[in-house]
Tab-separated table of C-alpha atoms and ligand atoms in Angstrom:
chain	number	residue	atom	x	y	z
A	56	UNK	CA	0.000	0.000	0.000
A	57	UNK	CA	1.373	3.424	-1.002
A	58	UNK	CA	0.501	6.351	1.216
A	59	UNK	CA	1.306	9.927	0.253
A	60	UNK	CA	2.336	12.235	3.084
A	61	UNK	CA	2.268	15.986	2.491
A	62	UNK	CA	5.861	16.939	3.302
A	63	UNK	CA	6.101	20.671	2.666
A	64	UNK	CA	6.077	21.661	6.353
A	65	UNK	CA	5.265	20.294	9.786
A	66	UNK	CA	5.263	16.904	11.502
A	67	UNK	CA	5.261	14.586	8.493
A	68	UNK	CA	8.203	12.350	9.452
A	69	UNK	CA	6.386	11.042	12.526
A	70	UNK	CA	3.483	9.884	10.346
A	71	UNK	CA	5.888	8.164	7.982
A	72	UNK	CA	7.542	6.249	10.805
A	73	UNK	CA	4.227	4.859	12.032
A	74	UNK	CA	3.008	4.023	8.527
A	75	UNK	CA	6.276	2.272	7.679
A	76	UNK	CA	6.113	0.246	10.895
A	77	UNK	CA	2.643	-0.840	9.788
A	78	UNK	CA	4.074	-2.011	6.465
A	79	UNK	CA	2.974	0.847	4.201
A	80	UNK	CA	5.207	2.500	1.626
A	81	UNK	CA	5.378	6.301	2.031
A	82	UNK	CA	5.635	8.845	-0.758
A	83	UNK	CA	6.618	12.339	0.358
A	84	UNK	CA	4.721	15.060	-1.498
A	85	UNK	CA	7.065	18.021	-1.936
A	86	UNK	CA	6.501	18.973	-5.562
A	87	UNK	CA	3.936	18.366	-8.254
A	88	UNK	CA	5.863	15.514	-9.914
A	89	UNK	CA	5.563	13.525	-6.647
A	90	UNK	CA	1.853	13.148	-7.414
A	91	UNK	CA	2.543	11.129	-10.540
A	92	UNK	CA	3.145	7.650	-9.163
A	93	UNK	CA	-0.342	7.326	-7.666
A	94	UNK	CA	-1.194	6.358	-4.114
A	95	UNK	CA	-3.883	4.705	-2.025
A	96	UNK	CA	-4.262	7.336	0.682
A	97	UNK	CA	-3.129	10.782	1.757
A	98	UNK	CA	-1.928	12.140	5.110
A	99	UNK	CA	-2.105	15.874	5.866
A	100	UNK	CA	0.109	16.389	8.918
A	101	UNK	CA	0.145	18.961	11.698
A	102	UNK	CA	2.144	22.140	11.372
A	103	UNK	CA	1.079	25.576	10.271
A	104	UNK	CA	-1.969	25.506	8.022
A	105	UNK	CA	-1.383	28.974	6.548
A	106	UNK	CA	2.125	27.977	5.446
A	107	UNK	CA	1.012	24.597	4.155
A	108	UNK	CA	-1.905	26.124	2.249
A	109	UNK	CA	0.322	28.734	0.661
A	110	UNK	CA	2.963	26.170	-0.335
A	111	UNK	CA	0.344	23.793	-1.744
A	112	UNK	CA	-0.728	26.521	-4.151
A	113	UNK	CA	2.747	27.790	-4.956
A	114	UNK	CA	3.951	24.261	-5.659
A	115	UNK	CA	0.892	23.598	-7.871
A	116	UNK	CA	-0.308	20.599	-5.862
A	117	UNK	CA	-3.499	22.157	-4.496
A	118	UNK	CA	-5.992	21.458	-7.294
A	119	UNK	CA	-4.843	17.910	-7.979
A	120	UNK	CA	-5.004	16.959	-4.294
A	121	UNK	CA	-8.421	18.559	-3.860
A	122	UNK	CA	-9.665	16.610	-6.868
A	123	UNK	CA	-8.317	13.355	-5.391
A	124	UNK	CA	-10.032	13.990	-2.063
A	125	UNK	CA	-13.357	14.883	-3.702
A	126	UNK	CA	-13.184	11.817	-5.880
A	127	UNK	CA	-12.772	9.519	-2.881
A	128	UNK	CA	-9.080	9.027	-2.081
A	129	UNK	CA	-8.902	8.300	1.675
A	130	UNK	CA	-7.362	11.193	3.600
A	131	UNK	CA	-6.424	11.689	7.246
A	132	UNK	CA	-5.760	15.261	8.372
A	133	UNK	CA	-4.293	15.910	11.805
A	134	UNK	CA	-4.431	19.340	13.442
A	135	UNK	CA	-3.263	21.735	10.671
A	136	UNK	CA	-4.344	18.959	8.271
A	137	UNK	CA	-7.848	19.119	9.732
A	138	UNK	CA	-7.817	22.891	9.140
A	139	UNK	CA	-6.870	22.311	5.486
A	140	UNK	CA	-9.853	19.977	5.076
A	141	UNK	CA	-12.472	22.146	6.840
A	142	UNK	CA	-15.050	23.888	4.707
A	143	UNK	CA	-15.180	26.953	6.996
A	144	UNK	CA	-12.687	28.591	9.321
A	145	UNK	CA	-14.451	30.810	11.850
A	146	UNK	CA	-11.480	33.034	12.625
A	147	UNK	CA	-9.621	33.119	9.346
A	148	UNK	CA	-10.603	34.519	5.976
A	149	UNK	CA	-8.879	31.622	4.218
A	150	UNK	CA	-10.274	28.185	3.558
A	151	UNK	CA	-8.268	25.491	1.849
A	152	UNK	CA	-9.542	22.192	0.439
A	153	UNK	CA	-12.935	22.765	2.057
A	154	UNK	CA	-13.981	19.165	1.512
A	155	UNK	CA	-15.076	18.411	5.093
A	156	UNK	CA	-18.425	20.025	6.031
A	157	UNK	CA	-17.378	21.389	9.397
A	158	UNK	CA	-16.425	24.762	10.866
A	159	UNK	CA	-13.107	24.989	12.633
A	160	UNK	CA	-11.633	27.676	14.839
A	161	UNK	CA	-7.840	27.861	14.674
A	162	UNK	CA	-5.715	28.083	17.827
A	163	UNK	CA	-8.866	27.885	19.904
A	164	UNK	CA	-7.414	26.849	23.238
A	165	UNK	CA	-5.543	30.005	24.177
A	166	UNK	CA	-2.291	30.089	26.054
A	167	UNK	CA	-3.054	28.085	29.115
A	168	UNK	CA	-4.463	25.120	27.243
A	169	UNK	CA	-2.181	25.648	24.236
A	170	UNK	CA	-0.738	22.173	24.620
A	171	UNK	CA	-2.429	19.489	26.643
A	172	UNK	CA	-3.015	15.760	26.801
A	173	UNK	CA	-6.166	13.748	27.303
A	174	UNK	CA	-7.415	10.296	26.434
A	175	UNK	CA	-10.691	9.037	25.044
A	176	UNK	CA	-12.288	6.233	23.097
A	177	UNK	CA	-12.053	6.630	19.340
A	178	UNK	CA	-14.916	5.087	17.406
A	179	UNK	CA	-13.797	2.690	14.701
A	180	UNK	CA	-10.351	1.770	15.995
A	181	UNK	CA	-9.446	-1.716	14.808
A	182	UNK	CA	-8.566	-3.120	18.220
A	183	UNK	CA	-11.249	-1.194	20.090
A	184	UNK	CA	-10.769	-1.575	23.806
A	185	UNK	CA	-8.562	1.023	25.375
A	186	UNK	CA	-8.737	4.784	25.336
A	187	UNK	CA	-6.471	6.492	22.834
A	188	UNK	CA	-3.846	9.011	24.052
A	189	UNK	CA	-4.675	12.476	22.674
A	190	UNK	CA	-1.972	15.125	22.284
A	191	UNK	CA	-3.130	18.658	21.479
A	192	UNK	CA	-0.749	21.391	20.280
A	193	UNK	CA	-2.265	24.781	19.430
A	194	UNK	CA	-5.206	22.740	18.301
A	195	UNK	CA	-8.215	23.746	16.250
A	196	UNK	CA	-11.717	23.465	17.715
A	197	UNK	CA	-14.500	21.888	15.666
A	198	UNK	CA	-17.197	24.460	16.382
A	199	UNK	CA	-19.789	23.228	13.933
A	200	UNK	CA	-20.813	20.197	11.913
A	201	UNK	CA	-23.358	20.941	9.258
A	202	UNK	CA	-23.853	17.645	7.488
A	203	UNK	CA	-25.012	15.397	10.305
A	204	UNK	CA	-25.882	12.635	7.888
A	205	UNK	CA	-22.350	12.192	6.611
A	206	UNK	CA	-20.115	13.571	9.343
A	207	UNK	CA	-19.724	11.259	12.332
A	208	UNK	CA	-18.009	12.461	15.493
A	209	UNK	CA	-15.566	9.654	16.350
A	210	UNK	CA	-13.934	11.101	19.452
A	211	UNK	CA	-14.990	13.663	22.051
A	212	UNK	CA	-13.400	15.028	25.218
A	213	UNK	CA	-15.364	16.451	28.163
A	214	UNK	CA	-13.591	19.819	28.074
A	215	UNK	CA	-14.327	22.843	25.902
A	216	UNK	CA	-11.636	25.265	24.637
A	217	UNK	CA	-12.464	27.738	27.435
A	218	UNK	CA	-11.880	25.015	30.031
A	219	UNK	CA	-15.573	24.541	30.832
A	220	UNK	CA	-17.233	21.138	30.789
A	221	UNK	CA	-18.963	20.060	27.590
A	222	UNK	CA	-18.901	17.555	24.749
A	223	UNK	CA	-16.051	18.727	22.560
A	224	UNK	CA	-15.769	16.802	19.284
A	225	UNK	CA	-12.054	16.425	18.499
A	226	UNK	CA	-12.262	13.930	15.648
A	227	UNK	CA	-14.677	13.261	12.807
A	228	UNK	CA	-15.110	10.892	9.920
A	229	UNK	CA	-16.908	11.832	6.718
A	230	UNK	CA	-16.855	9.051	4.122
A	231	UNK	CA	-13.235	8.950	2.867
A	232	UNK	CA	-12.072	11.735	5.209
A	233	UNK	CA	-10.809	11.486	8.785
A	234	UNK	CA	-10.121	14.775	10.555
A	235	UNK	CA	-8.425	14.856	13.963
A	236	UNK	CA	-7.688	17.927	16.107
A	237	UNK	CA	-4.987	15.976	17.955
A	238	UNK	CA	-1.697	14.305	16.959
A	239	UNK	CA	-1.867	10.483	16.831
A	240	UNK	CA	1.579	10.447	15.202
A	241	UNK	CA	3.139	11.763	18.429
A	242	UNK	CA	2.068	8.749	20.479
A	243	UNK	CA	3.206	5.129	20.524
A	244	UNK	CA	-0.346	3.985	19.825
A	245	UNK	CA	-0.672	3.222	16.121
A	246	UNK	CA	-4.382	2.348	16.051
A	247	UNK	CA	-5.529	5.577	14.331
A	248	UNK	CA	-3.075	4.889	11.514
A	249	UNK	CA	-4.250	1.269	11.339
A	250	UNK	CA	-7.833	2.523	11.032
A	251	UNK	CA	-6.719	4.811	8.236
A	252	UNK	CA	-4.878	2.016	6.400
A	253	UNK	CA	-8.020	-0.135	6.693
A	254	UNK	CA	-9.930	2.677	4.997
A	255	UNK	CA	-7.323	2.744	2.222
B	557	LIG	N1	-2.098	26.158	15.037
B	557	LIG	C1	-1.810	25.493	13.809
B	557	LIG	C2	-2.590	26.115	12.658
B	557	LIG	O1	-3.389	26.949	12.843
B	557	LIG	C3	-2.101	24.014	13.930
B	557	LIG	C4	-1.214	23.429	14.999
B	557	LIG	C5	-0.786	22.008	14.746
B	557	LIG	O2	-0.885	21.485	13.653
B	557	LIG	N2	-0.227	21.417	15.776
B	557	LIG	O3	-2.392	25.753	11.553
Protein backbone atom coordinates (compact mmCIF):
# COMPACT_ATOMS: atom_id res chain seq x y z
CA UNK A 1 0.00 0.00 0.00
CA UNK A 2 1.37 3.42 -1.00
CA UNK A 3 0.50 6.35 1.22
CA UNK A 4 1.31 9.93 0.25
CA UNK A 5 2.34 12.23 3.08
CA UNK A 6 2.27 15.99 2.49
CA UNK A 7 5.86 16.94 3.30
CA UNK A 8 6.10 20.67 2.67
CA UNK A 9 6.08 21.66 6.35
CA UNK A 10 5.26 20.29 9.79
CA UNK A 11 5.26 16.90 11.50
CA UNK A 12 5.26 14.59 8.49
CA UNK A 13 8.20 12.35 9.45
CA UNK A 14 6.39 11.04 12.53
CA UNK A 15 3.48 9.88 10.35
CA UNK A 16 5.89 8.16 7.98
CA UNK A 17 7.54 6.25 10.81
CA UNK A 18 4.23 4.86 12.03
CA UNK A 19 3.01 4.02 8.53
CA UNK A 20 6.28 2.27 7.68
CA UNK A 21 6.11 0.25 10.90
CA UNK A 22 2.64 -0.84 9.79
CA UNK A 23 4.07 -2.01 6.47
CA UNK A 24 2.97 0.85 4.20
CA UNK A 25 5.21 2.50 1.63
CA UNK A 26 5.38 6.30 2.03
CA UNK A 27 5.63 8.85 -0.76
CA UNK A 28 6.62 12.34 0.36
CA UNK A 29 4.72 15.06 -1.50
CA UNK A 30 7.06 18.02 -1.94
CA UNK A 31 6.50 18.97 -5.56
CA UNK A 32 3.94 18.37 -8.25
CA UNK A 33 5.86 15.51 -9.91
CA UNK A 34 5.56 13.53 -6.65
CA UNK A 35 1.85 13.15 -7.41
CA UNK A 36 2.54 11.13 -10.54
CA UNK A 37 3.15 7.65 -9.16
CA UNK A 38 -0.34 7.33 -7.67
CA UNK A 39 -1.19 6.36 -4.11
CA UNK A 40 -3.88 4.71 -2.02
CA UNK A 41 -4.26 7.34 0.68
CA UNK A 42 -3.13 10.78 1.76
CA UNK A 43 -1.93 12.14 5.11
CA UNK A 44 -2.11 15.87 5.87
CA UNK A 45 0.11 16.39 8.92
CA UNK A 46 0.14 18.96 11.70
CA UNK A 47 2.14 22.14 11.37
CA UNK A 48 1.08 25.58 10.27
CA UNK A 49 -1.97 25.51 8.02
CA UNK A 50 -1.38 28.97 6.55
CA UNK A 51 2.13 27.98 5.45
CA UNK A 52 1.01 24.60 4.16
CA UNK A 53 -1.90 26.12 2.25
CA UNK A 54 0.32 28.73 0.66
CA UNK A 55 2.96 26.17 -0.33
CA UNK A 56 0.34 23.79 -1.74
CA UNK A 57 -0.73 26.52 -4.15
CA UNK A 58 2.75 27.79 -4.96
CA UNK A 59 3.95 24.26 -5.66
CA UNK A 60 0.89 23.60 -7.87
CA UNK A 61 -0.31 20.60 -5.86
CA UNK A 62 -3.50 22.16 -4.50
CA UNK A 63 -5.99 21.46 -7.29
CA UNK A 64 -4.84 17.91 -7.98
CA UNK A 65 -5.00 16.96 -4.29
CA UNK A 66 -8.42 18.56 -3.86
CA UNK A 67 -9.66 16.61 -6.87
CA UNK A 68 -8.32 13.35 -5.39
CA UNK A 69 -10.03 13.99 -2.06
CA UNK A 70 -13.36 14.88 -3.70
CA UNK A 71 -13.18 11.82 -5.88
CA UNK A 72 -12.77 9.52 -2.88
CA UNK A 73 -9.08 9.03 -2.08
CA UNK A 74 -8.90 8.30 1.67
CA UNK A 75 -7.36 11.19 3.60
CA UNK A 76 -6.42 11.69 7.25
CA UNK A 77 -5.76 15.26 8.37
CA UNK A 78 -4.29 15.91 11.80
CA UNK A 79 -4.43 19.34 13.44
CA UNK A 80 -3.26 21.73 10.67
CA UNK A 81 -4.34 18.96 8.27
CA UNK A 82 -7.85 19.12 9.73
CA UNK A 83 -7.82 22.89 9.14
CA UNK A 84 -6.87 22.31 5.49
CA UNK A 85 -9.85 19.98 5.08
CA UNK A 86 -12.47 22.15 6.84
CA UNK A 87 -15.05 23.89 4.71
CA UNK A 88 -15.18 26.95 7.00
CA UNK A 89 -12.69 28.59 9.32
CA UNK A 90 -14.45 30.81 11.85
CA UNK A 91 -11.48 33.03 12.62
CA UNK A 92 -9.62 33.12 9.35
CA UNK A 93 -10.60 34.52 5.98
CA UNK A 94 -8.88 31.62 4.22
CA UNK A 95 -10.27 28.19 3.56
CA UNK A 96 -8.27 25.49 1.85
CA UNK A 97 -9.54 22.19 0.44
CA UNK A 98 -12.93 22.77 2.06
CA UNK A 99 -13.98 19.17 1.51
CA UNK A 100 -15.08 18.41 5.09
CA UNK A 101 -18.43 20.03 6.03
CA UNK A 102 -17.38 21.39 9.40
CA UNK A 103 -16.43 24.76 10.87
CA UNK A 104 -13.11 24.99 12.63
CA UNK A 105 -11.63 27.68 14.84
CA UNK A 106 -7.84 27.86 14.67
CA UNK A 107 -5.71 28.08 17.83
CA UNK A 108 -8.87 27.88 19.90
CA UNK A 109 -7.41 26.85 23.24
CA UNK A 110 -5.54 30.01 24.18
CA UNK A 111 -2.29 30.09 26.05
CA UNK A 112 -3.05 28.09 29.12
CA UNK A 113 -4.46 25.12 27.24
CA UNK A 114 -2.18 25.65 24.24
CA UNK A 115 -0.74 22.17 24.62
CA UNK A 116 -2.43 19.49 26.64
CA UNK A 117 -3.02 15.76 26.80
CA UNK A 118 -6.17 13.75 27.30
CA UNK A 119 -7.42 10.30 26.43
CA UNK A 120 -10.69 9.04 25.04
CA UNK A 121 -12.29 6.23 23.10
CA UNK A 122 -12.05 6.63 19.34
CA UNK A 123 -14.92 5.09 17.41
CA UNK A 124 -13.80 2.69 14.70
CA UNK A 125 -10.35 1.77 15.99
CA UNK A 126 -9.45 -1.72 14.81
CA UNK A 127 -8.57 -3.12 18.22
CA UNK A 128 -11.25 -1.19 20.09
CA UNK A 129 -10.77 -1.58 23.81
CA UNK A 130 -8.56 1.02 25.37
CA UNK A 131 -8.74 4.78 25.34
CA UNK A 132 -6.47 6.49 22.83
CA UNK A 133 -3.85 9.01 24.05
CA UNK A 134 -4.68 12.48 22.67
CA UNK A 135 -1.97 15.12 22.28
CA UNK A 136 -3.13 18.66 21.48
CA UNK A 137 -0.75 21.39 20.28
CA UNK A 138 -2.26 24.78 19.43
CA UNK A 139 -5.21 22.74 18.30
CA UNK A 140 -8.22 23.75 16.25
CA UNK A 141 -11.72 23.46 17.72
CA UNK A 142 -14.50 21.89 15.67
CA UNK A 143 -17.20 24.46 16.38
CA UNK A 144 -19.79 23.23 13.93
CA UNK A 145 -20.81 20.20 11.91
CA UNK A 146 -23.36 20.94 9.26
CA UNK A 147 -23.85 17.65 7.49
CA UNK A 148 -25.01 15.40 10.30
CA UNK A 149 -25.88 12.64 7.89
CA UNK A 150 -22.35 12.19 6.61
CA UNK A 151 -20.12 13.57 9.34
CA UNK A 152 -19.72 11.26 12.33
CA UNK A 153 -18.01 12.46 15.49
CA UNK A 154 -15.57 9.65 16.35
CA UNK A 155 -13.93 11.10 19.45
CA UNK A 156 -14.99 13.66 22.05
CA UNK A 157 -13.40 15.03 25.22
CA UNK A 158 -15.36 16.45 28.16
CA UNK A 159 -13.59 19.82 28.07
CA UNK A 160 -14.33 22.84 25.90
CA UNK A 161 -11.64 25.27 24.64
CA UNK A 162 -12.46 27.74 27.44
CA UNK A 163 -11.88 25.02 30.03
CA UNK A 164 -15.57 24.54 30.83
CA UNK A 165 -17.23 21.14 30.79
CA UNK A 166 -18.96 20.06 27.59
CA UNK A 167 -18.90 17.56 24.75
CA UNK A 168 -16.05 18.73 22.56
CA UNK A 169 -15.77 16.80 19.28
CA UNK A 170 -12.05 16.42 18.50
CA UNK A 171 -12.26 13.93 15.65
CA UNK A 172 -14.68 13.26 12.81
CA UNK A 173 -15.11 10.89 9.92
CA UNK A 174 -16.91 11.83 6.72
CA UNK A 175 -16.85 9.05 4.12
CA UNK A 176 -13.23 8.95 2.87
CA UNK A 177 -12.07 11.73 5.21
CA UNK A 178 -10.81 11.49 8.79
CA UNK A 179 -10.12 14.78 10.56
CA UNK A 180 -8.42 14.86 13.96
CA UNK A 181 -7.69 17.93 16.11
CA UNK A 182 -4.99 15.98 17.95
CA UNK A 183 -1.70 14.31 16.96
CA UNK A 184 -1.87 10.48 16.83
CA UNK A 185 1.58 10.45 15.20
CA UNK A 186 3.14 11.76 18.43
CA UNK A 187 2.07 8.75 20.48
CA UNK A 188 3.21 5.13 20.52
CA UNK A 189 -0.35 3.98 19.83
CA UNK A 190 -0.67 3.22 16.12
CA UNK A 191 -4.38 2.35 16.05
CA UNK A 192 -5.53 5.58 14.33
CA UNK A 193 -3.07 4.89 11.51
CA UNK A 194 -4.25 1.27 11.34
CA UNK A 195 -7.83 2.52 11.03
CA UNK A 196 -6.72 4.81 8.24
CA UNK A 197 -4.88 2.02 6.40
CA UNK A 198 -8.02 -0.14 6.69
CA UNK A 199 -9.93 2.68 5.00
CA UNK A 200 -7.32 2.74 2.22
N1 LIG B 1 -2.10 26.16 15.04
C1 LIG B 1 -1.81 25.49 13.81
C2 LIG B 1 -2.59 26.11 12.66
O1 LIG B 1 -3.39 26.95 12.84
C3 LIG B 1 -2.10 24.01 13.93
C4 LIG B 1 -1.21 23.43 15.00
C5 LIG B 1 -0.79 22.01 14.75
O2 LIG B 1 -0.89 21.49 13.65
N2 LIG B 1 -0.23 21.42 15.78
O3 LIG B 1 -2.39 25.75 11.55
